XYZ file of C-alpha atoms in Angstrom:
395
model
C 0.000 0.000 0.000
C 2.826 2.389 0.891
C 4.468 1.622 -2.448
C 1.277 2.547 -4.317
C 1.043 5.852 -2.426
C 4.661 6.598 -3.283
C 4.127 5.762 -6.950
C 1.031 7.943 -6.980
C 2.986 10.894 -5.606
C 5.793 10.126 -8.042
C 3.570 10.650 -11.094
C 1.159 13.242 -9.698
C 2.921 16.263 -11.176
C 3.041 14.710 -14.670
C -0.556 13.504 -14.511
C -1.833 16.980 -13.698
C 0.055 18.244 -16.731
C -1.249 15.548 -19.045
C -4.808 15.613 -17.699
C -5.515 18.761 -19.657
C -4.992 16.852 -22.901
C -8.192 15.390 -24.367
C -6.489 12.372 -25.919
C -3.129 10.795 -26.595
C -3.266 11.923 -30.187
C -3.773 15.534 -29.098
C -0.904 15.162 -26.667
C 1.307 13.983 -29.484
C 0.295 16.820 -31.810
C 0.472 19.601 -29.246
C 3.720 18.478 -27.608
C 6.859 20.317 -28.630
C 9.027 18.291 -26.280
C 11.723 15.815 -27.251
C 10.828 12.201 -27.926
C 12.437 11.133 -24.649
C 10.207 13.564 -22.743
C 7.119 12.396 -24.635
C 7.922 8.761 -23.830
C 8.576 9.568 -20.191
C 5.269 11.396 -19.769
C 3.295 8.747 -21.653
C 4.831 5.987 -19.500
C 3.853 7.850 -16.348
C 0.311 8.210 -17.624
C 0.284 4.493 -18.540
C 1.506 3.695 -15.038
C -1.447 5.603 -13.611
C -3.928 3.762 -15.860
C -2.376 0.381 -14.998
C -2.852 1.158 -11.307
C -6.480 1.934 -12.143
C -6.866 -1.182 -14.413
C -8.312 1.015 -17.169
C -8.313 -1.372 -20.117
C -9.153 1.072 -22.890
C -6.644 3.679 -21.763
C -3.938 1.045 -21.327
C -4.518 -0.074 -24.912
C -4.499 3.491 -26.221
C -1.319 4.451 -24.349
C 0.427 1.237 -25.351
C -0.292 1.896 -29.014
C 0.980 5.443 -28.630
C 4.226 4.315 -26.997
C 4.823 1.669 -29.659
C 4.524 4.380 -32.324
C 7.205 6.350 -30.481
C 9.699 3.541 -30.936
C 12.194 3.716 -33.780
C 15.817 2.831 -34.482
C 16.935 5.187 -31.703
C 14.331 4.927 -28.936
C 12.749 2.269 -26.728
C 9.381 3.171 -25.258
C 8.433 -0.210 -23.737
C 10.775 -3.017 -22.723
C 10.014 -6.503 -24.106
C 8.882 -7.822 -20.701
C 6.504 -4.874 -20.327
C 5.037 -5.494 -23.775
C 4.499 -9.168 -22.994
C 2.768 -8.441 -19.685
C 0.415 -6.078 -21.488
C -0.153 -8.697 -24.212
C -0.983 -11.300 -21.569
C -3.449 -8.994 -19.846
C -5.098 -8.146 -23.150
C -5.193 -11.883 -24.090
C -3.007 -11.228 -27.146
C -0.977 -14.402 -26.676
C 0.193 -14.649 -30.281
C 2.142 -11.417 -29.827
C 3.953 -12.936 -26.859
C 4.966 -16.009 -28.850
C 6.074 -13.914 -31.817
C 8.098 -11.582 -29.600
C 9.888 -14.460 -27.872
C 10.853 -16.126 -31.149
C 12.127 -12.826 -32.554
C 14.236 -12.053 -29.494
C 17.812 -13.094 -30.170
C 21.281 -11.842 -29.261
C 21.282 -9.350 -32.145
C 17.990 -7.873 -31.023
C 19.294 -7.547 -27.449
C 22.424 -5.767 -28.694
C 20.316 -3.432 -30.820
C 18.147 -2.589 -27.801
C 21.236 -1.778 -25.744
C 22.294 0.822 -28.300
C 18.992 2.695 -28.118
C 17.867 5.432 -25.730
C 16.068 3.792 -22.800
C 13.159 5.230 -20.803
C 13.828 6.773 -17.417
C 13.508 4.338 -14.518
C 9.970 4.109 -13.152
C 7.569 1.615 -11.583
C 5.693 0.549 -14.702
C 7.091 -2.990 -14.797
C 6.307 -3.491 -11.101
C 2.716 -2.302 -11.490
C 2.188 -4.433 -14.598
C 3.276 -7.470 -12.586
C 0.899 -6.426 -9.837
C -1.914 -6.180 -12.378
C -1.103 -9.581 -13.923
C -0.775 -11.282 -10.550
C -4.416 -10.543 -9.792
C -5.604 -12.145 -13.057
C -2.933 -14.845 -13.371
C -5.193 -17.865 -12.936
C -7.878 -16.456 -15.233
C -5.253 -15.840 -17.909
C -3.895 -19.374 -17.542
C -7.381 -20.808 -18.011
C -7.798 -18.659 -21.108
C -4.490 -20.020 -22.467
C -5.438 -23.616 -21.657
C -8.731 -23.235 -23.527
C -7.161 -21.590 -26.576
C -6.504 -23.243 -29.947
C -2.713 -23.065 -29.690
C -0.529 -26.152 -29.895
C 0.180 -27.784 -26.546
C 3.843 -26.711 -26.736
C 2.704 -23.093 -27.184
C 0.203 -23.310 -24.339
C 2.690 -24.820 -21.920
C 5.289 -22.221 -22.846
C 2.860 -19.315 -22.451
C 1.992 -20.495 -18.947
C 5.637 -21.057 -18.047
C 6.677 -17.671 -19.428
C 3.922 -15.927 -17.483
C 5.205 -17.516 -14.273
C 8.718 -16.374 -15.200
C 7.571 -12.776 -15.650
C 5.881 -12.893 -12.240
C 8.544 -14.889 -10.386
C 8.827 -14.037 -6.689
C 6.366 -11.170 -7.052
C 4.194 -10.618 -4.022
C 2.398 -13.798 -2.985
C 2.497 -15.395 -6.436
C 3.982 -18.559 -4.965
C 6.389 -18.797 -7.908
C 10.078 -19.363 -7.180
C 13.167 -19.917 -9.273
C 13.254 -23.536 -8.110
C 9.731 -24.151 -9.399
C 10.630 -22.459 -12.694
C 13.690 -24.715 -13.034
C 11.573 -27.810 -12.428
C 8.915 -26.709 -14.928
C 11.601 -25.788 -17.467
C 13.202 -29.233 -17.267
C 9.815 -30.884 -17.710
C 9.126 -28.685 -20.739
C 12.516 -29.376 -22.339
C 12.065 -33.118 -21.929
C 8.519 -32.996 -23.282
C 9.305 -30.728 -26.260
C 12.993 -31.314 -27.164
C 12.796 -29.348 -30.452
C 10.690 -26.433 -29.286
C 11.093 -23.040 -30.961
C 11.335 -21.530 -27.486
C 14.193 -23.711 -26.244
C 16.945 -21.096 -26.570
C 14.883 -18.443 -24.799
C 13.921 -20.850 -22.051
C 17.524 -21.926 -21.430
C 18.827 -18.365 -21.523
C 16.202 -16.586 -19.418
C 13.734 -18.836 -17.608
C 15.793 -21.780 -16.379
C 18.436 -20.503 -14.011
C 20.067 -23.458 -12.311
C 23.646 -24.257 -11.419
C 25.951 -27.183 -10.935
C 29.270 -27.393 -9.179
C 32.344 -26.911 -11.310
C 34.608 -29.933 -11.259
C 37.449 -27.535 -10.356
C 37.987 -26.053 -6.918
C 40.767 -24.244 -5.049
C 41.812 -23.726 -1.464
C 44.372 -21.925 0.692
C 45.824 -22.954 4.059
C 48.065 -21.424 6.724
C 49.656 -23.990 9.018
C 52.063 -24.741 11.823
C 52.984 -27.921 13.666
C 56.021 -30.056 14.473
C 58.721 -31.755 12.361
C 60.822 -34.714 13.505
C 64.083 -36.093 12.068
C 65.180 -39.719 12.480
C 68.392 -41.601 11.807
C 71.767 -39.907 11.718
C 70.180 -36.598 10.698
C 68.559 -36.406 14.130
C 72.005 -36.532 15.757
C 72.939 -33.184 14.210
C 69.667 -31.291 13.867
C 66.829 -30.862 16.339
C 63.168 -31.265 15.647
C 61.581 -28.079 14.311
C 58.490 -25.931 14.474
C 57.207 -24.855 11.043
C 55.108 -22.088 9.609
C 53.821 -22.475 6.117
C 51.420 -21.762 3.309
C 49.643 -24.306 1.133
C 47.615 -23.916 -2.022
C 45.490 -26.758 -3.346
C 43.635 -27.330 -6.604
C 40.937 -29.999 -6.828
C 39.197 -31.704 -9.715
C 36.589 -34.343 -9.009
C 38.089 -36.536 -6.255
C 41.732 -35.576 -6.764
C 43.624 -32.701 -5.143
C 46.997 -31.196 -5.972
C 48.732 -29.751 -2.902
C 51.486 -27.142 -3.340
C 53.091 -26.508 0.048
C 55.893 -24.335 1.392
C 57.137 -25.525 4.802
C 59.547 -23.276 6.741
C 60.774 -24.877 9.962
C 63.046 -23.544 12.698
C 65.238 -25.565 15.087
C 68.879 -25.723 16.218
C 72.069 -27.697 15.766
C 72.747 -30.479 18.318
C 76.518 -30.702 17.726
C 79.410 -28.654 16.484
C 79.429 -29.209 12.717
C 82.494 -28.503 10.549
C 81.826 -26.207 7.595
C 84.960 -26.135 5.473
C 87.526 -24.605 7.890
C 84.785 -23.121 10.096
C 82.754 -24.670 12.933
C 79.001 -24.328 12.978
C 78.486 -24.259 16.689
C 76.094 -26.407 18.688
C 72.880 -24.555 19.507
C 72.931 -22.445 16.349
C 69.649 -21.733 14.625
C 68.680 -23.876 11.654
C 66.115 -23.294 8.911
C 64.338 -26.232 7.293
C 62.808 -25.666 3.870
C 60.462 -28.275 2.447
C 58.804 -27.329 -0.857
C 56.249 -29.975 -1.822
C 53.881 -31.016 -4.592
C 51.610 -33.948 -3.799
C 48.491 -35.581 -5.186
C 45.660 -36.660 -2.894
C 42.557 -38.754 -3.426
C 39.393 -37.917 -1.505
C 38.814 -41.273 0.135
C 35.925 -39.826 2.138
C 34.191 -36.480 1.688
C 31.264 -36.033 4.044
C 29.235 -33.183 5.471
C 31.734 -32.455 8.256
C 34.951 -34.285 7.409
C 37.150 -34.974 4.415
C 39.812 -37.724 4.427
C 42.503 -37.473 1.746
C 45.534 -39.789 1.528
C 48.312 -38.330 -0.633
C 51.716 -39.009 -2.114
C 54.160 -36.663 -3.744
C 57.619 -35.281 -4.279
C 59.447 -32.409 -2.615
C 62.801 -30.726 -2.306
C 64.303 -30.268 1.141
C 67.102 -28.150 2.629
C 68.575 -27.814 6.123
C 70.786 -24.782 6.605
C 71.622 -21.728 8.623
C 69.220 -18.813 8.937
C 69.562 -15.718 6.755
C 70.264 -13.585 9.808
C 73.196 -15.755 10.906
C 74.584 -15.923 7.368
C 74.560 -12.130 7.177
C 76.665 -12.016 10.344
C 78.832 -15.047 9.474
C 79.102 -15.526 5.680
C 81.000 -18.801 6.275
C 77.642 -20.393 7.182
C 76.447 -20.044 3.584
C 77.617 -23.619 2.928
C 76.443 -25.013 6.263
C 73.931 -27.839 6.490
C 72.423 -30.110 3.870
C 71.458 -28.467 0.594
C 68.327 -29.168 -1.430
C 67.692 -32.790 -2.298
C 64.838 -34.838 -3.739
C 62.357 -36.020 -1.115
C 59.462 -38.449 -1.528
C 56.465 -38.441 0.777
C 53.177 -40.124 1.640
C 50.598 -39.118 4.207
C 47.040 -38.164 4.937
C 44.932 -35.023 5.399
C 41.912 -34.831 7.666
C 39.821 -31.723 7.036
C 37.208 -30.670 9.565
C 34.700 -28.420 7.788
C 33.719 -25.762 10.294
C 31.690 -23.299 8.174
C 29.944 -24.043 4.919
C 28.002 -22.045 2.338
C 26.188 -24.287 -0.135
C 23.281 -21.937 -0.814
C 25.187 -19.429 -2.905
C 24.680 -19.297 -6.672
C 28.281 -18.184 -6.941
C 30.199 -20.967 -5.226
C 30.148 -23.889 -2.833
C 32.689 -23.110 -0.141
C 33.758 -23.960 3.370
C 36.459 -23.100 5.857
C 38.363 -25.913 7.499
C 40.813 -26.980 10.152
C 43.279 -29.424 8.598
C 45.321 -32.067 10.379
C 48.106 -33.371 8.122
C 50.674 -36.088 8.663
C 53.496 -36.756 6.187
C 56.221 -39.423 6.042
C 59.140 -37.986 4.076
C 62.158 -39.779 2.583
C 64.934 -37.269 1.804
C 67.951 -38.352 -0.245
C 70.637 -36.406 1.656
C 72.734 -39.570 2.028
C 73.479 -39.509 -1.715
C 75.450 -36.267 -1.253
C 76.574 -36.279 2.376
C 78.001 -38.774 4.862
C 76.146 -39.363 8.133
C 72.938 -38.008 6.625
C 70.654 -41.013 6.543
C 67.234 -40.601 8.049
C 63.615 -39.723 7.565
C 61.544 -36.649 8.233
C 58.074 -36.780 9.773
C 55.807 -33.815 10.280
C 52.373 -33.131 11.703
C 50.742 -29.813 10.945
C 47.507 -28.122 11.926
C 46.229 -25.606 9.438
C 43.338 -23.203 8.961
C 42.033 -22.341 5.522
C 39.235 -22.269 3.025
C 38.146 -24.196 -0.036
C 35.609 -23.447 -2.724
C 34.190 -24.595 -6.033
C 32.538 -22.231 -8.462
C 28.969 -22.829 -9.487
C 28.446 -23.052 -13.243
C 25.146 -22.189 -14.815
C 23.464 -25.037 -16.689
C 21.892 -24.001 -19.976
């Protein structure tokens, strides 16, 4: 009710101006205004008549506005024309207009001068909502082909979707559209229906995620005699397709030396800081992917380095060659993702945030380059991140 009062006030000044004109034809003859101004005033008068359900005036104003249209101006948008056609029971015009609407026509419309924004489309939907069931009965009893009848009813629901208490939703339109496409696979209205009426999505097979993590790394074998366990900080990026995930991880761990270690003619003293770099690429398979948890075993390859920190090297350049330089490392392990927040209602993506527990068993090949460097590397990390898949529209 408030909206109607507002719309009434919105057009009151123009109506008082136009009310002095005996007819639309006189208005057209007497007006010395630009075409845009004529269209704007005529639309406001049409809006008033639509609110009053004045059938004869609606017809007269519609005809006037259609005459105003040319290669440069739009007076009525296609949806507005179709709503008027429905209300006037001119269903053939709706069908003809839908068939004629293609990408070229849309581009041509975009190049033209458009009417000023108003409430005409809203009020036309309000008018049609009141007579929707009567119009559907009229369509059902017409002499059109069944494919035409079913489309006219479906298109009317589309034009009135989620308006007031119409009871029409996008989900119901999608269901009706699928039924129509299955029933009439070669319909002339298929392209229009897929482009405008059916608006449903499916998950893309591709998804991506990001993780920040920390945890604990443990050396075994002779490596553990020289270097302590370490605490890492790291960043991981993962790309998923179907049930497979590629993990790209950068692990930066910090510990200390457990012995004095000769470095050329220099001694790397016990208790010095060490930096562990573990750059990894691994492939995981989603063994289980439920509502709350995701279990993903993985295997991969990495490169690993144990050396002095940048700060110590700056102070003691001799430490540049300290430690064990990058070597090939193989790994296997498992991820357990706990999904803590999910958003599966968006038409943009399906996403969730997670807490990730990851264990990896790593086999570095330091022993191929250095003596007393046999051993394994285990780490457990706890990470926080997010993952999402885009939703792709189905046409």
